[in-house]
């Protein structure tokens, strides 16, 4: 009898210990180790979570300072250093595949440091609609190559000066549909050929183009675009867009050595009119979403929201156009 009671007690205790262990285990954070991309990046780089259930992560750096940034979310990037692990808790309200990545330029391949969190829930994740460049049938790899001569301008095109001529601009050119599907160069040429604008000189016409471009963004969008740019793009494209970020020289040297148009390239210089003035907004957005497929330009489609990509595109054109002075 006594042995039996002892046995039951032992079983009960073991069960209790088991339950406690299970509960505390489920509360244990998932540990993510980070090393520079060349040494493995984020480990593990694939994590599962459920909608509404807190996901605890313990971030440990094995070498240098890194960040943990989460795409498609308002979360601010979290910095963690060697010897100083950081715990964070994420909760997702929608199912889907979320990309985490670093914003610290820890090495040449820092942008390859990415991982995914697969979040499942009771509702199905929404099927994404195809990106705009696909819907418009644009060829991202040949759209804005052109050998045309660019008009030499004395002044940077200014939206404020262009605003003066707005009544002479055909209304259709002020619509968002026009903006997304025309490059500044095409817009310039169309305006230049318009008999109603014959009185304007080339500089005036470029000012009108700058004005049309400002009408398709807002100052809040430009501020957001600049913030995203400085965090995610400046390491390659440079703070001032001149293609001279901290990795630019190294990438340029690789490009020159390999001489392969599908391999690593020097980061684009956005202050050079050739690229931006020839590029339709939908193409820039497409390049941003898809990335350069081996050129060293990362793909951002899984990271930014649609709105963020348009904010970035609008901000990129500000390397060519003077937007100041126009009320938005
Ligand atoms: C790791 C370096 C790197 C980072 C970071 C990077 N880029 Fe790039 N980017 C490149 C390289 C290299 C090219 C040129 C090769 C190509 O077009 O694929 C390029 C090209 C581009 C182009 C195409 C330009 C054109 O006219 O053909 C756009 C647009 C662009 N980058 C935007 C961005 C934005 C916006 C960000 C930040 C969200 C960003 N890039 C971050 C390296 C980078």
Tab-separated table of C-alpha atoms and ligand atoms in Angstrom:
chain	number	residue	atom	x	y	z
A	1	UNK	CA	0.000	0.000	0.000
A	2	UNK	CA	2.727	2.351	1.038
A	3	UNK	CA	4.825	1.592	-1.992
A	4	UNK	CA	1.830	2.244	-4.171
A	5	UNK	CA	1.204	5.646	-2.602
A	6	UNK	CA	4.896	6.423	-2.910
A	7	UNK	CA	4.745	5.416	-6.543
A	8	UNK	CA	1.752	7.669	-7.277
A	9	UNK	CA	3.407	10.595	-5.525
A	10	UNK	CA	6.575	10.107	-7.496
A	11	UNK	CA	4.618	9.976	-10.728
A	12	UNK	CA	2.723	13.135	-9.823
A	13	UNK	CA	5.963	14.934	-8.977
A	14	UNK	CA	7.593	13.838	-12.196
A	15	UNK	CA	4.567	14.984	-14.191
A	16	UNK	CA	4.668	18.344	-12.452
A	17	UNK	CA	8.379	18.713	-13.147
A	18	UNK	CA	7.695	17.773	-16.763
A	19	UNK	CA	4.979	20.397	-17.121
A	20	UNK	CA	7.131	23.067	-15.487
A	21	UNK	CA	10.041	22.188	-17.763
A	22	UNK	CA	7.814	22.306	-20.831
A	23	UNK	CA	6.392	25.682	-19.829
A	24	UNK	CA	9.786	27.179	-19.108
A	25	UNK	CA	11.187	25.687	-22.289
A	26	UNK	CA	8.414	27.231	-24.368
A	27	UNK	CA	9.293	30.568	-22.776
A	28	UNK	CA	12.951	30.176	-23.720
A	29	UNK	CA	13.975	32.610	-26.404
A	30	UNK	CA	15.237	31.387	-29.755
A	31	UNK	CA	18.924	32.226	-29.849
A	32	UNK	CA	20.212	33.825	-33.022
A	33	UNK	CA	23.954	34.044	-33.469
A	34	UNK	CA	25.286	36.624	-35.877
A	35	UNK	CA	28.597	36.641	-37.701
A	36	UNK	CA	29.619	38.674	-40.735
A	37	UNK	CA	28.111	37.304	-43.939
A	38	UNK	CA	31.400	35.693	-45.034
A	39	UNK	CA	31.380	33.629	-41.786
A	40	UNK	CA	27.765	32.507	-41.897
A	41	UNK	CA	25.527	35.510	-41.226
A	42	UNK	CA	22.501	34.886	-39.016
A	43	UNK	CA	22.250	31.408	-37.504
A	44	UNK	CA	19.577	30.074	-37.663
A	45	UNK	CA	18.229	31.974	-40.638
A	46	UNK	CA	14.779	30.419	-40.628
A	47	UNK	CA	12.416	30.646	-37.666
A	48	UNK	CA	8.760	29.767	-37.156
A	49	UNK	CA	6.157	31.711	-35.229
A	50	UNK	CA	2.398	31.946	-34.825
A	51	UNK	CA	0.146	34.942	-35.208
A	52	UNK	CA	-0.508	36.603	-31.861
A	53	UNK	CA	2.020	34.484	-29.933
A	54	UNK	CA	5.050	36.374	-28.666
A	55	UNK	CA	8.293	35.212	-30.281
A	56	UNK	CA	11.280	35.751	-28.013
A	57	UNK	CA	14.660	36.138	-29.607
A	58	UNK	CA	18.075	36.335	-27.985
A	59	UNK	CA	20.540	38.095	-30.269
A	60	UNK	CA	24.186	37.195	-29.796
A	61	UNK	CA	27.026	38.581	-31.845
A	62	UNK	CA	30.024	36.300	-32.311
A	63	UNK	CA	32.256	38.897	-33.917
A	64	UNK	CA	31.409	42.558	-34.498
A	65	UNK	CA	28.446	44.863	-33.968
A	66	UNK	CA	25.323	43.860	-35.928
A	67	UNK	CA	21.724	44.953	-36.152
A	68	UNK	CA	18.498	43.024	-36.281
A	69	UNK	CA	16.009	44.798	-38.553
A	70	UNK	CA	12.633	43.427	-39.549
A	71	UNK	CA	11.060	44.069	-42.943
A	72	UNK	CA	7.365	44.926	-43.417
A	73	UNK	CA	7.157	46.121	-39.833
A	74	UNK	CA	7.499	49.413	-37.997
A	75	UNK	CA	10.102	47.908	-35.649
A	76	UNK	CA	13.269	49.982	-35.367
A	77	UNK	CA	16.543	48.078	-36.011
A	78	UNK	CA	18.082	46.713	-32.782
A	79	UNK	CA	21.865	46.963	-32.327
A	80	UNK	CA	23.752	44.169	-30.551
A	81	UNK	CA	27.456	43.876	-29.797
A	82	UNK	CA	29.821	41.005	-28.941
A	83	UNK	CA	29.502	40.092	-25.245
A	84	UNK	CA	26.249	42.048	-24.936
A	85	UNK	CA	23.364	39.806	-25.977
A	86	UNK	CA	20.020	41.492	-26.452
A	87	UNK	CA	16.594	39.933	-25.884
A	88	UNK	CA	13.652	41.068	-27.952
A	89	UNK	CA	10.055	39.929	-28.286
A	90	UNK	CA	8.137	40.091	-31.543
A	91	UNK	CA	4.430	39.567	-32.022
A	92	UNK	CA	2.926	39.292	-35.478
A	93	UNK	CA	-0.658	40.189	-36.242
A	94	UNK	CA	-0.680	38.802	-39.786
A	95	UNK	CA	0.597	35.521	-41.205
A	96	UNK	CA	3.320	35.658	-43.839
A	97	UNK	CA	7.031	35.378	-44.438
A	98	UNK	CA	8.925	38.188	-42.745
A	99	UNK	CA	12.531	38.946	-43.632
A	100	UNK	CA	15.021	39.962	-40.988
A	101	UNK	CA	18.264	41.595	-42.025
A	102	UNK	CA	21.092	43.802	-40.849
A	103	UNK	CA	21.485	47.504	-41.446
A	104	UNK	CA	25.047	47.560	-40.115
A	105	UNK	CA	27.552	47.506	-42.964
A	106	UNK	CA	29.718	44.919	-41.164
A	107	UNK	CA	31.425	43.614	-44.322
A	108	UNK	CA	31.220	43.833	-48.119
A	109	UNK	CA	28.501	41.185	-48.188
A	110	UNK	CA	26.570	42.565	-45.225
A	111	UNK	CA	23.421	42.769	-47.311
A	112	UNK	CA	23.454	38.999	-47.706
A	113	UNK	CA	22.844	38.651	-43.948
A	114	UNK	CA	19.175	37.818	-44.058
A	115	UNK	CA	16.778	35.311	-42.600
A	116	UNK	CA	13.066	34.641	-42.550
A	117	UNK	CA	10.381	34.220	-39.932
A	118	UNK	CA	7.498	32.081	-41.195
A	119	UNK	CA	4.418	33.220	-39.356
A	120	UNK	CA	1.384	30.970	-39.551
A	121	UNK	CA	-2.091	31.650	-38.278
A	122	UNK	CA	-5.705	30.710	-38.739
A	123	UNK	CA	-6.174	32.964	-41.720
A	124	UNK	CA	-4.348	32.370	-44.985
A	125	UNK	CA	-1.668	34.900	-45.883
A	126	UNK	CA	-2.771	37.224	-48.632
A	127	UNK	CA	-1.499	36.472	-52.096
A	128	UNK	CA	0.654	39.398	-53.170
A	129	UNK	CA	-0.306	41.055	-56.405
A	130	UNK	CA	2.420	41.213	-59.056
A	131	UNK	CA	4.658	44.287	-58.795
A	132	UNK	CA	3.869	47.325	-60.907
A	133	UNK	CA	6.748	46.818	-63.345
A	134	UNK	CA	5.365	43.369	-64.174
A	135	UNK	CA	1.840	44.742	-64.656
A	136	UNK	CA	3.194	47.470	-66.936
A	137	UNK	CA	5.324	44.968	-68.848
A	138	UNK	CA	8.551	46.924	-68.304
A	139	UNK	CA	11.939	45.375	-68.969
A	140	UNK	CA	14.060	46.329	-65.977
A	141	UNK	CA	17.307	45.473	-67.687
A	142	UNK	CA	17.138	47.675	-70.698
A	143	UNK	CA	14.582	50.315	-70.048
A	144	UNK	CA	16.706	53.302	-69.424
A	145	UNK	CA	19.875	52.694	-71.343
A	146	UNK	CA	20.135	55.467	-73.873
A	147	UNK	CA	22.910	57.145	-75.748
A	148	UNK	CA	21.091	60.412	-76.090
A	149	UNK	CA	22.932	63.581	-75.309
A	150	UNK	CA	21.694	65.363	-72.238
A	151	UNK	CA	20.989	69.022	-72.355
A	152	UNK	CA	23.647	70.722	-70.268
A	153	UNK	CA	21.888	72.646	-67.553
A	154	UNK	CA	23.322	75.583	-65.710
A	155	UNK	CA	20.991	75.129	-62.770
A	156	UNK	CA	19.557	72.128	-61.040
A	157	UNK	CA	15.904	71.805	-62.189
A	158	UNK	CA	13.779	73.563	-59.599
A	159	UNK	CA	10.172	72.681	-58.814
A	160	UNK	CA	9.610	76.164	-57.430
A	161	UNK	CA	10.589	77.849	-60.700
A	162	UNK	CA	8.627	75.240	-62.692
A	163	UNK	CA	5.452	75.898	-60.687
A	164	UNK	CA	5.083	79.245	-62.464
A	165	UNK	CA	4.308	77.504	-65.760
A	166	UNK	CA	1.879	74.934	-64.399
A	167	UNK	CA	-1.149	76.336	-66.224
A	168	UNK	CA	0.526	75.604	-69.537
A	169	UNK	CA	1.146	71.936	-68.726
A	170	UNK	CA	-1.303	69.428	-70.273
A	171	UNK	CA	-3.403	68.056	-67.430
A	172	UNK	CA	-2.666	64.424	-68.208
A	173	UNK	CA	1.008	65.026	-67.419
A	174	UNK	CA	0.084	65.893	-63.856
A	175	UNK	CA	-1.553	62.522	-63.148
A	176	UNK	CA	0.088	59.733	-61.114
A	177	UNK	CA	-0.306	57.332	-64.051
A	178	UNK	CA	1.775	59.614	-66.203
A	179	UNK	CA	4.476	59.964	-63.547
A	180	UNK	CA	5.005	56.278	-62.864
A	181	UNK	CA	5.339	55.367	-66.530
A	182	UNK	CA	7.511	58.200	-67.884
A	183	UNK	CA	11.115	59.091	-67.253
A	184	UNK	CA	12.006	62.730	-66.607
A	185	UNK	CA	13.737	62.695	-70.023
A	186	UNK	CA	10.586	61.500	-71.815
A	187	UNK	CA	8.600	64.128	-69.952
A	188	UNK	CA	11.094	66.786	-70.968
A	189	UNK	CA	10.865	65.752	-74.623
A	190	UNK	CA	7.082	65.699	-74.610
A	191	UNK	CA	6.931	69.177	-73.095
A	192	UNK	CA	9.632	70.431	-75.441
A	193	UNK	CA	7.569	69.313	-78.460
A	194	UNK	CA	4.430	71.024	-77.173
A	195	UNK	CA	3.730	74.118	-79.317
A	196	UNK	CA	2.041	75.790	-76.329
A	197	UNK	CA	5.397	75.808	-74.482
A	198	UNK	CA	7.533	77.084	-77.323
A	199	UNK	CA	8.269	80.289	-75.465
A	200	UNK	CA	10.057	78.401	-72.676
A	201	UNK	CA	13.766	77.631	-72.810
A	202	UNK	CA	15.224	74.213	-71.936
A	203	UNK	CA	15.947	75.205	-68.358
A	204	UNK	CA	12.299	76.298	-67.910
A	205	UNK	CA	11.124	72.958	-69.271
A	206	UNK	CA	13.371	71.049	-66.863
A	207	UNK	CA	11.973	73.160	-64.027
A	208	UNK	CA	8.486	72.088	-65.094
A	209	UNK	CA	9.625	68.447	-65.017
A	210	UNK	CA	10.891	68.961	-61.452
A	211	UNK	CA	7.536	70.498	-60.582
A	212	UNK	CA	5.647	67.492	-62.004
A	213	UNK	CA	7.879	65.186	-59.937
A	214	UNK	CA	7.170	67.064	-56.685
A	215	UNK	CA	3.457	66.811	-57.353
A	216	UNK	CA	3.761	63.055	-57.063
A	217	UNK	CA	5.211	63.026	-53.600
A	218	UNK	CA	4.897	64.854	-50.283
A	219	UNK	CA	7.434	66.322	-47.891
A	220	UNK	CA	6.583	63.582	-45.361
A	221	UNK	CA	7.289	60.910	-47.996
A	222	UNK	CA	10.605	62.557	-48.891
A	223	UNK	CA	11.649	62.704	-45.235
A	224	UNK	CA	10.780	59.031	-44.824
A	225	UNK	CA	12.561	58.164	-48.081
A	226	UNK	CA	15.691	59.935	-46.922
A	227	UNK	CA	15.635	58.150	-43.567
A	228	UNK	CA	15.298	54.744	-45.238
A	229	UNK	CA	18.004	55.690	-47.723
A	230	UNK	CA	20.546	56.707	-45.082
A	231	UNK	CA	19.983	53.487	-43.109
A	232	UNK	CA	19.821	51.013	-46.003
A	233	UNK	CA	21.474	52.448	-49.078
A	234	UNK	CA	24.192	54.924	-48.118
A	235	UNK	CA	26.817	52.234	-47.391
A	236	UNK	CA	26.994	51.647	-51.140
A	237	UNK	CA	25.385	54.621	-52.898
A	238	UNK	CA	26.884	57.224	-50.545
A	239	UNK	CA	25.203	59.687	-48.206
A	240	UNK	CA	24.856	62.207	-50.992
A	241	UNK	CA	23.937	59.677	-53.663
A	242	UNK	CA	27.223	60.015	-55.500
A	243	UNK	CA	27.885	56.263	-55.589
A	244	UNK	CA	30.720	56.691	-53.088
A	245	UNK	CA	29.624	54.791	-49.991
A	246	UNK	CA	32.099	52.888	-47.846
A	247	UNK	CA	32.022	49.779	-50.084
A	248	UNK	CA	32.038	51.638	-53.396
A	249	UNK	CA	35.786	51.444	-54.049
A	250	UNK	CA	35.918	47.750	-53.277
A	251	UNK	CA	32.931	47.020	-55.528
A	252	UNK	CA	34.370	49.135	-58.298
A	253	UNK	CA	37.684	47.282	-58.103
A	254	UNK	CA	35.890	43.913	-58.342
A	255	UNK	CA	33.830	45.187	-61.304
A	256	UNK	CA	36.937	46.333	-63.137
A	257	UNK	CA	38.796	43.109	-62.452
A	258	UNK	CA	35.962	40.772	-63.506
A	259	UNK	CA	34.544	42.905	-66.289
A	260	UNK	CA	31.300	40.915	-66.169
A	261	UNK	CA	28.055	42.812	-66.634
A	262	UNK	CA	26.168	40.177	-64.618
A	263	UNK	CA	28.648	40.287	-61.740
A	264	UNK	CA	29.399	42.866	-59.063
A	265	UNK	CA	29.214	46.471	-60.295
A	266	UNK	CA	30.109	49.822	-58.827
A	267	UNK	CA	27.083	51.321	-57.003
A	268	UNK	CA	25.067	53.695	-59.187
A	269	UNK	CA	25.845	57.391	-58.854
A	270	UNK	CA	22.458	59.091	-58.498
A	271	UNK	CA	23.937	62.536	-58.967
A	272	UNK	CA	24.797	61.517	-62.523
A	273	UNK	CA	21.870	62.619	-64.708
A	274	UNK	CA	22.285	59.664	-67.029
A	275	UNK	CA	20.705	57.174	-64.669
A	276	UNK	CA	17.925	59.002	-62.977
A	277	UNK	CA	16.698	61.255	-65.756
A	278	UNK	CA	16.376	58.268	-68.077
A	279	UNK	CA	14.569	56.124	-65.514
A	280	UNK	CA	10.810	55.785	-65.182
A	281	UNK	CA	9.645	55.705	-61.545
A	282	UNK	CA	8.084	52.266	-62.139
A	283	UNK	CA	11.455	50.951	-63.334
A	284	UNK	CA	13.352	52.350	-60.348
A	285	UNK	CA	10.747	50.836	-58.050
A	286	UNK	CA	11.064	47.529	-59.923
A	287	UNK	CA	14.859	47.523	-59.634
A	288	UNK	CA	14.509	48.220	-55.955
A	289	UNK	CA	12.025	45.388	-55.453
A	290	UNK	CA	13.919	42.851	-57.524
A	291	UNK	CA	17.516	43.880	-56.939
A	292	UNK	CA	20.388	43.617	-59.379
A	293	UNK	CA	20.516	39.813	-59.534
A	294	UNK	CA	24.212	39.374	-58.893
A	295	UNK	CA	25.415	42.941	-59.418
A	296	UNK	CA	25.624	43.630	-55.699
A	297	UNK	CA	22.381	45.607	-55.628
A	298	UNK	CA	20.292	43.829	-52.972
A	299	UNK	CA	16.625	42.974	-53.500
A	300	UNK	CA	14.323	44.866	-51.186
A	301	UNK	CA	10.947	43.506	-52.256
A	302	UNK	CA	10.524	41.384	-49.149
A	303	UNK	CA	11.662	44.165	-46.847
A	304	UNK	CA	9.897	47.398	-47.730
A	305	UNK	CA	6.188	48.078	-47.942
A	306	UNK	CA	4.837	49.469	-51.205
A	307	UNK	CA	4.669	52.921	-49.674
A	308	UNK	CA	8.273	52.744	-48.502
A	309	UNK	CA	9.482	51.832	-52.002
A	310	UNK	CA	7.682	54.877	-53.472
A	311	UNK	CA	9.100	57.129	-50.743
A	312	UNK	CA	12.570	55.888	-51.654
A	313	UNK	CA	11.990	56.396	-55.382
A	314	UNK	CA	10.747	59.947	-54.795
A	315	UNK	CA	13.765	60.631	-52.606
A	316	UNK	CA	16.196	59.288	-55.260
A	317	UNK	CA	14.969	61.878	-57.778
A	318	UNK	CA	15.785	64.601	-55.271
A	319	UNK	CA	19.450	63.951	-56.121
A	320	UNK	CA	18.578	65.554	-59.479
A	321	UNK	CA	15.742	67.936	-58.719
A	322	UNK	CA	15.487	70.842	-56.334
A	323	UNK	CA	12.214	70.250	-54.509
A	324	UNK	CA	12.540	73.037	-51.935
A	325	UNK	CA	10.067	75.858	-51.867
A	326	UNK	CA	7.027	74.029	-53.183
A	327	UNK	CA	4.169	73.691	-50.709
A	328	UNK	CA	2.982	70.149	-50.452
B	1	LIG	C1	25.577	46.435	-51.178
B	1	LIG	C2	25.558	47.650	-51.925
B	1	LIG	C3	24.224	48.288	-52.251
B	1	LIG	C4	23.234	48.665	-51.385
B	1	LIG	C5	23.212	48.505	-49.878
B	1	LIG	C6	22.217	49.290	-52.194
B	1	LIG	N1	22.582	49.281	-53.508
B	1	LIG	FE1	21.501	50.036	-55.062
B	1	LIG	N2	22.910	49.394	-56.368
B	1	LIG	C7	24.093	48.783	-56.016
B	1	LIG	C8	24.845	48.487	-57.209
B	1	LIG	C9	26.191	47.797	-57.260
B	1	LIG	C10	24.080	48.974	-58.298
B	1	LIG	C11	24.469	48.952	-59.771
B	1	LIG	C12	24.210	47.659	-60.413
B	1	LIG	C13	22.774	47.422	-60.702
B	1	LIG	O1	22.112	48.311	-61.249
B	1	LIG	O2	22.292	46.325	-60.384
B	1	LIG	C14	22.856	49.522	-57.723
B	1	LIG	C15	21.816	50.044	-58.474
B	1	LIG	C16	20.691	50.642	-57.948
B	1	LIG	C17	19.602	51.169	-58.718
B	1	LIG	C18	19.464	51.131	-60.220
B	1	LIG	C19	19.944	52.426	-60.779
B	1	LIG	C20	19.809	52.522	-62.260
B	1	LIG	O3	19.459	53.613	-62.685
B	1	LIG	O4	20.058	51.537	-62.952
B	1	LIG	C21	18.711	51.703	-57.836
B	1	LIG	C22	17.408	52.403	-58.172
B	1	LIG	C23	19.240	51.487	-56.518
B	1	LIG	N3	20.450	50.823	-56.606
B	1	LIG	C24	18.639	51.899	-55.370
B	1	LIG	C25	19.059	51.515	-54.093
B	1	LIG	C26	18.346	51.849	-52.896
B	1	LIG	C27	17.122	52.747	-52.836
B	1	LIG	C28	18.994	51.229	-51.874
B	1	LIG	C29	18.613	51.180	-50.424
B	1	LIG	C30	17.280	50.755	-50.100
B	1	LIG	C31	20.132	50.527	-52.429
B	1	LIG	N4	20.150	50.733	-53.779
B	1	LIG	C32	21.061	49.819	-51.691
B	1	LIG	C33	24.520	48.479	-54.744
B	1	LIG	C34	23.799	48.686	-53.585
